[in-house]
mmCIF file with all atom_site columns, C-alpha atoms in Angstrom:
data_model
loop_
_atom_site.group_PDB
_atom_site.id
_atom_site.type_symbol
_atom_site.label_atom_id
_atom_site.label_alt_id
_atom_site.label_comp_id
_atom_site.label_asym_id
_atom_site.label_entity_id
_atom_site.label_seq_id
_atom_site.pdbx_PDB_ins_code
_atom_site.Cartn_x
_atom_site.Cartn_y
_atom_site.Cartn_z
_atom_site.occupancy
_atom_site.B_iso_or_equiv
_atom_site.pdbx_formal_charge
_atom_site.auth_seq_id
_atom_site.auth_comp_id
_atom_site.auth_asym_id
_atom_site.auth_atom_id
_atom_site.pdbx_PDB_model_num
ATOM 1   C CA . MET Y 1 1   ? 61.831  134.259 126.972 1.00 0.00 ? 21  MET Y CA 1
ATOM 2   C CA . VAL Y 1 2   ? 59.965  133.159 123.819 1.00 0.00 ? 22  VAL Y CA 1
ATOM 3   C CA . ALA Y 1 3   ? 59.498  129.003 123.450 1.00 0.00 ? 23  ALA Y CA 1
ATOM 4   C CA . LYS Y 1 4   ? 59.773  127.958 119.788 1.00 0.00 ? 24  LYS Y CA 1
ATOM 5   C CA . ALA Y 1 5   ? 56.876  126.514 118.013 1.00 0.00 ? 25  ALA Y CA 1
ATOM 6   C CA . VAL Y 1 6   ? 57.517  122.752 117.572 1.00 0.00 ? 26  VAL Y CA 1
ATOM 7   C CA . PRO Y 1 7   ? 55.548  121.207 114.655 1.00 0.00 ? 27  PRO Y CA 1
ATOM 8   C CA . ALA Y 1 8   ? 53.916  118.213 116.111 1.00 0.00 ? 28  ALA Y CA 1
ATOM 9   C CA . HIS Y 1 9   ? 55.264  115.523 114.734 1.00 0.00 ? 29  HIS Y CA 1
ATOM 10  C CA . HIS Y 1 10  ? 58.677  116.612 115.280 1.00 0.00 ? 30  HIS Y CA 1
ATOM 11  C CA . LYS Y 1 11  ? 58.105  116.677 119.262 1.00 0.00 ? 31  LYS Y CA 1
ATOM 12  C CA . HIS Y 1 12  ? 58.638  113.148 120.390 1.00 0.00 ? 32  HIS Y CA 1
ATOM 13  C CA . GLU Y 1 13  ? 59.799  111.733 117.318 1.00 0.00 ? 33  GLU Y CA 1
ATOM 14  C CA . LYS Y 1 14  ? 63.392  110.409 117.959 1.00 0.00 ? 34  LYS Y CA 1
ATOM 15  C CA . SER Y 1 15  ? 66.180  111.425 115.288 1.00 0.00 ? 35  SER Y CA 1
ATOM 16  C CA . LYS Y 1 16  ? 67.422  108.130 113.116 1.00 0.00 ? 36  LYS Y CA 1
ATOM 17  C CA . PRO Y 1 17  ? 69.723  108.240 110.372 1.00 0.00 ? 37  PRO Y CA 1
ATOM 18  C CA . ARG Y 1 18  ? 68.125  108.060 107.316 1.00 0.00 ? 38  ARG Y CA 1
ATOM 19  C CA . VAL Y 1 19  ? 69.523  105.715 104.922 1.00 0.00 ? 39  VAL Y CA 1
ATOM 20  C CA . HIS Y 1 20  ? 68.511  105.267 101.269 1.00 0.00 ? 40  HIS Y CA 1
ATOM 21  C CA . ALA Y 1 21  ? 68.343  101.785 99.453  1.00 0.00 ? 41  ALA Y CA 1
ATOM 22  C CA . GLN Y 1 22  ? 71.236  103.017 96.806  1.00 0.00 ? 42  GLN Y CA 1
ATOM 23  C CA . SER Y 1 23  ? 73.645  104.392 99.953  1.00 0.00 ? 43  SER Y CA 1
ATOM 24  C CA . ARG Y 1 24  ? 73.248  100.599 101.570 1.00 0.00 ? 44  ARG Y CA 1
ATOM 25  C CA . GLU Y 1 25  ? 74.427  99.266  98.519  1.00 0.00 ? 45  GLU Y CA 1
ATOM 26  C CA . HIS Y 1 26  ? 77.480  101.012 98.221  1.00 0.00 ? 46  HIS Y CA 1
ATOM 27  C CA . ALA Y 1 27  ? 78.317  100.799 102.140 1.00 0.00 ? 47  ALA Y CA 1
ATOM 28  C CA . PRO Y 1 28  ? 82.174  100.506 102.802 1.00 0.00 ? 48  PRO Y CA 1
ATOM 29  C CA . ALA Y 1 29  ? 83.128  96.919  104.136 1.00 0.00 ? 49  ALA Y CA 1
ATOM 30  C CA . ILE Y 1 30  ? 84.316  96.845  107.823 1.00 0.00 ? 50  ILE Y CA 1
ATOM 31  C CA . ALA Y 1 31  ? 87.644  97.836  107.718 1.00 0.00 ? 51  ALA Y CA 1
ATOM 32  C CA . PRO Y 1 32  ? 90.070  94.708  108.857 1.00 0.00 ? 52  PRO Y CA 1
ATOM 33  C CA . GLU Y 1 33  ? 92.088  94.996  112.239 1.00 0.00 ? 53  GLU Y CA 1
ATOM 34  C CA . LEU Y 1 34  ? 95.991  96.057  111.246 1.00 0.00 ? 54  LEU Y CA 1
ATOM 35  C CA . PRO Y 1 35  ? 98.515  94.153  113.372 1.00 0.00 ? 55  PRO Y CA 1
ATOM 36  C CA . GLU Y 1 36  ? 99.872  96.587  116.261 1.00 0.00 ? 56  GLU Y CA 1
ATOM 37  C CA . LEU Y 1 37  ? 103.505 97.393  115.063 1.00 0.00 ? 57  LEU Y CA 1
ATOM 38  C CA . ASP Y 1 38  ? 106.705 97.457  117.677 1.00 0.00 ? 58  ASP Y CA 1
ATOM 39  C CA . ARG Y 1 39  ? 106.737 101.195 118.066 1.00 0.00 ? 59  ARG Y CA 1
ATOM 40  C CA . LEU Y 1 40  ? 110.459 100.860 119.506 1.00 0.00 ? 60  LEU Y CA 1
ATOM 41  C CA . ILE Y 1 41  ? 111.445 100.004 115.917 1.00 0.00 ? 61  ILE Y CA 1
ATOM 42  C CA . HIS Y 1 42  ? 108.816 101.934 113.665 1.00 0.00 ? 62  HIS Y CA 1
ATOM 43  C CA . GLU Y 1 43  ? 110.675 104.918 114.454 1.00 0.00 ? 63  GLU Y CA 1
ATOM 44  C CA . ARG Y 1 44  ? 112.782 105.974 111.666 1.00 0.00 ? 64  ARG Y CA 1
ATOM 45  C CA . ILE Y 1 45  ? 116.175 106.106 112.866 1.00 0.00 ? 65  ILE Y CA 1
ATOM 46  C CA . ARG Y 1 46  ? 115.451 102.823 114.897 1.00 0.00 ? 66  ARG Y CA 1
ATOM 47  C CA . LEU Y 1 47  ? 114.599 100.989 111.967 1.00 0.00 ? 67  LEU Y CA 1
ATOM 48  C CA . GLY Y 1 48  ? 117.432 102.346 109.904 1.00 0.00 ? 68  GLY Y CA 1
ATOM 49  C CA . ILE Y 1 49  ? 119.505 101.124 112.708 1.00 0.00 ? 69  ILE Y CA 1
ATOM 50  C CA . VAL Y 1 50  ? 118.232 97.314  113.122 1.00 0.00 ? 70  VAL Y CA 1
ATOM 51  C CA . SER Y 1 51  ? 118.043 97.517  109.537 1.00 0.00 ? 71  SER Y CA 1
ATOM 52  C CA . ALA Y 1 52  ? 121.804 98.112  108.626 1.00 0.00 ? 72  ALA Y CA 1
ATOM 53  C CA . LEU Y 1 53  ? 123.043 95.659  111.355 1.00 0.00 ? 73  LEU Y CA 1
ATOM 54  C CA . ALA Y 1 54  ? 120.598 92.994  109.985 1.00 0.00 ? 74  ALA Y CA 1
ATOM 55  C CA . THR Y 1 55  ? 122.629 93.111  106.907 1.00 0.00 ? 75  THR Y CA 1
ATOM 56  C CA . ASN Y 1 56  ? 126.066 93.605  108.351 1.00 0.00 ? 76  ASN Y CA 1
ATOM 57  C CA . ASP Y 1 57  ? 127.987 91.423  110.898 1.00 0.00 ? 77  ASP Y CA 1
ATOM 58  C CA . SER Y 1 58  ? 128.857 94.756  112.896 1.00 0.00 ? 78  SER Y CA 1
ATOM 59  C CA . LEU Y 1 59  ? 128.843 98.357  112.203 1.00 0.00 ? 79  LEU Y CA 1
ATOM 60  C CA . SER Y 1 60  ? 130.894 101.492 113.842 1.00 0.00 ? 80  SER Y CA 1
ATOM 61  C CA . PHE Y 1 61  ? 128.973 104.376 115.291 1.00 0.00 ? 81  PHE Y CA 1
ATOM 62  C CA . ASN Y 1 62  ? 130.259 106.471 112.485 1.00 0.00 ? 82  ASN Y CA 1
ATOM 63  C CA . ASP Y 1 63  ? 129.258 104.052 109.987 1.00 0.00 ? 83  ASP Y CA 1
ATOM 64  C CA . LEU Y 1 64  ? 125.871 104.063 111.086 1.00 0.00 ? 84  LEU Y CA 1
ATOM 65  C CA . LYS Y 1 65  ? 125.834 108.162 111.210 1.00 0.00 ? 85  LYS Y CA 1
ATOM 66  C CA . ARG Y 1 66  ? 126.851 107.932 107.737 1.00 0.00 ? 86  ARG Y CA 1
ATOM 67  C CA . VAL Y 1 67  ? 124.614 105.482 106.581 1.00 0.00 ? 87  VAL Y CA 1
ATOM 68  C CA . LEU Y 1 68  ? 121.439 106.733 108.543 1.00 0.00 ? 88  LEU Y CA 1
ATOM 69  C CA . LYS Y 1 69  ? 122.599 110.588 107.557 1.00 0.00 ? 89  LYS Y CA 1
ATOM 70  C CA . THR Y 1 70  ? 121.975 112.085 111.155 1.00 0.00 ? 90  THR Y CA 1
ATOM 71  C CA . THR Y 1 71  ? 123.759 113.550 114.037 1.00 0.00 ? 91  THR Y CA 1
ATOM 72  C CA . ASP Y 1 72  ? 125.822 112.133 117.038 1.00 0.00 ? 92  ASP Y CA 1
ATOM 73  C CA . GLY Y 1 73  ? 123.305 113.079 119.331 1.00 0.00 ? 93  GLY Y CA 1
ATOM 74  C CA . ASN Y 1 74  ? 120.216 111.572 117.639 1.00 0.00 ? 94  ASN Y CA 1
ATOM 75  C CA . LEU Y 1 75  ? 122.219 108.477 116.846 1.00 0.00 ? 95  LEU Y CA 1
ATOM 76  C CA . SER Y 1 76  ? 122.970 107.857 120.499 1.00 0.00 ? 96  SER Y CA 1
ATOM 77  C CA . VAL Y 1 77  ? 119.486 108.465 121.932 1.00 0.00 ? 97  VAL Y CA 1
ATOM 78  C CA . HIS Y 1 78  ? 117.945 105.852 119.518 1.00 0.00 ? 98  HIS Y CA 1
ATOM 79  C CA . ALA Y 1 79  ? 120.951 103.577 119.788 1.00 0.00 ? 99  ALA Y CA 1
ATOM 80  C CA . ARG Y 1 80  ? 120.704 103.593 123.291 1.00 0.00 ? 100 ARG Y CA 1
ATOM 81  C CA . LYS Y 1 81  ? 116.800 102.622 123.283 1.00 0.00 ? 101 LYS Y CA 1
ATOM 82  C CA . LEU Y 1 82  ? 117.426 99.526  121.182 1.00 0.00 ? 102 LEU Y CA 1
ATOM 83  C CA . GLU Y 1 83  ? 120.277 98.808  123.633 1.00 0.00 ? 103 GLU Y CA 1
ATOM 84  C CA . GLU Y 1 84  ? 118.050 99.247  126.635 1.00 0.00 ? 104 GLU Y CA 1
ATOM 85  C CA . ALA Y 1 85  ? 115.245 96.675  124.974 1.00 0.00 ? 105 ALA Y CA 1
ATOM 86  C CA . GLN Y 1 86  ? 118.205 94.507  124.213 1.00 0.00 ? 106 GLN Y CA 1
ATOM 87  C CA . TYR Y 1 87  ? 117.514 94.747  120.162 1.00 0.00 ? 107 TYR Y CA 1
ATOM 88  C CA . ILE Y 1 88  ? 121.144 95.631  119.695 1.00 0.00 ? 108 ILE Y CA 1
ATOM 89  C CA . SER Y 1 89  ? 124.688 94.975  121.655 1.00 0.00 ? 109 SER Y CA 1
ATOM 90  C CA . CYS Y 1 90  ? 127.108 98.074  122.115 1.00 0.00 ? 110 CYS Y CA 1
ATOM 91  C CA . VAL Y 1 91  ? 130.837 97.210  122.466 1.00 0.00 ? 111 VAL Y CA 1
ATOM 92  C CA . LYS Y 1 92  ? 133.289 100.189 123.400 1.00 0.00 ? 112 LYS Y CA 1
ATOM 93  C CA . PHE Y 1 93  ? 136.954 99.865  122.875 1.00 0.00 ? 113 PHE Y CA 1
ATOM 94  C CA . PHE Y 1 94  ? 140.042 101.199 121.689 1.00 0.00 ? 114 PHE Y CA 1
ATOM 95  C CA . GLU Y 1 95  ? 141.782 101.085 118.321 1.00 0.00 ? 115 GLU Y CA 1
ATOM 96  C CA . GLY Y 1 96  ? 145.088 102.436 119.114 1.00 0.00 ? 116 GLY Y CA 1
ATOM 97  C CA . ARG Y 1 97  ? 144.524 105.326 120.971 1.00 0.00 ? 117 ARG Y CA 1
ATOM 98  C CA . VAL Y 1 98  ? 141.323 106.209 118.971 1.00 0.00 ? 118 VAL Y CA 1
ATOM 99  C CA . PRO Y 1 99  ? 137.738 105.103 120.931 1.00 0.00 ? 119 PRO Y CA 1
ATOM 100 C CA . ARG Y 1 100 ? 135.766 103.105 118.693 1.00 0.00 ? 120 ARG Y CA 1
ATOM 101 C CA . THR Y 1 101 ? 132.050 102.041 119.036 1.00 0.00 ? 121 THR Y CA 1
ATOM 102 C CA . GLU Y 1 102 ? 130.578 98.952  117.494 1.00 0.00 ? 122 GLU Y CA 1
ATOM 103 C CA . TYR Y 1 103 ? 127.136 97.913  117.441 1.00 0.00 ? 123 TYR Y CA 1
ATOM 104 C CA . ARG Y 1 104 ? 125.597 94.306  116.328 1.00 0.00 ? 124 ARG Y CA 1
ATOM 105 C CA . LEU Y 1 105 ? 122.109 93.343  116.256 1.00 0.00 ? 125 LEU Y CA 1
ATOM 106 C CA . THR Y 1 106 ? 121.041 91.068  118.828 1.00 0.00 ? 126 THR Y CA 1
ATOM 107 C CA . ALA Y 1 107 ? 118.944 87.402  118.399 1.00 0.00 ? 127 ALA Y CA 1
ATOM 108 C CA . THR Y 1 108 ? 116.142 89.604  120.228 1.00 0.00 ? 128 THR Y CA 1
ATOM 109 C CA . GLY Y 1 109 ? 116.510 92.287  117.788 1.00 0.00 ? 129 GLY Y CA 1
ATOM 110 C CA . ARG Y 1 110 ? 116.741 90.022  114.699 1.00 0.00 ? 130 ARG Y CA 1
ATOM 111 C CA . ARG Y 1 111 ? 113.574 88.137  116.105 1.00 0.00 ? 131 ARG Y CA 1
ATOM 112 C CA . ALA Y 1 112 ? 111.718 91.629  116.620 1.00 0.00 ? 132 ALA Y CA 1
ATOM 113 C CA . LEU Y 1 113 ? 112.994 93.131  113.047 1.00 0.00 ? 133 LEU Y CA 1
ATOM 114 C CA . ALA Y 1 114 ? 111.475 89.758  111.227 1.00 0.00 ? 134 ALA Y CA 1
ATOM 115 C CA . GLN Y 1 115 ? 107.928 90.191  113.096 1.00 0.00 ? 135 GLN Y CA 1
ATOM 116 C CA . TYR Y 1 116 ? 107.792 93.916  112.445 1.00 0.00 ? 136 TYR Y CA 1
ATOM 117 C CA . LEU Y 1 117 ? 108.574 93.201  108.980 1.00 0.00 ? 137 LEU Y CA 1
ATOM 118 C CA . ASP Y 1 118 ? 106.223 90.353  108.716 1.00 0.00 ? 138 ASP Y CA 1
ATOM 119 C CA . GLN Y 1 119 ? 103.403 93.127  109.778 1.00 0.00 ? 139 GLN Y CA 1
ATOM 120 C CA . MET Y 1 120 ? 104.563 95.620  107.560 1.00 0.00 ? 140 MET Y CA 1
ATOM 121 C CA . GLU Y 1 121 ? 104.125 92.881  104.730 1.00 0.00 ? 141 GLU Y CA 1
ATOM 122 C CA . HIS Y 1 122 ? 100.572 91.816  106.284 1.00 0.00 ? 142 HIS Y CA 1
ATOM 123 C CA . TRP Y 1 123 ? 99.702  96.097  105.918 1.00 0.00 ? 143 TRP Y CA 1
ATOM 124 C CA . ILE Y 1 124 ? 101.095 96.170  102.597 1.00 0.00 ? 144 ILE Y CA 1
ATOM 125 C CA . ARG Y 1 125 ? 99.127  93.187  101.335 1.00 0.00 ? 145 ARG Y CA 1
ATOM 126 C CA . LEU Y 1 126 ? 96.016  94.444  103.108 1.00 0.00 ? 146 LEU Y CA 1
ATOM 127 C CA . THR Y 1 127 ? 96.474  97.948  100.784 1.00 0.00 ? 147 THR Y CA 1
ATOM 128 C CA . ARG Y 1 128 ? 97.346  96.631  97.671  1.00 0.00 ? 148 ARG Y CA 1
ATOM 129 C CA . GLU Y 1 129 ? 93.631  93.968  97.932  1.00 0.00 ? 149 GLU Y CA 1
ATOM 130 C CA . SER Y 1 130 ? 91.761  96.893  98.820  1.00 0.00 ? 150 SER Y CA 1
#
């Protein structure tokens, strides 16, 4: 094994980043901390569900499926997550002989959506100000 020769002035020097005066003047400002978003609502289909229900007293499963342009399985999975979090309520009943599923936004869901929208508006303001 052959040892590599190191110039004397490099042997004990600690490596320090070199900062030029010019780069200090243009250093980026520290980015503001962004609010934590409600991950349950932030997903596209779930945001669509709570948004659609916020502007309607109630919507049927088929109405939501049509509005969101999604599949039965996809809507069922996302609606169930929102229902488990008590953001929406689900009522199943028969209309004649036809089964119907109807969803409503709960008070908890309305508050969560309002908070989510406030956080997004804050993000938007920060983005536009920079």
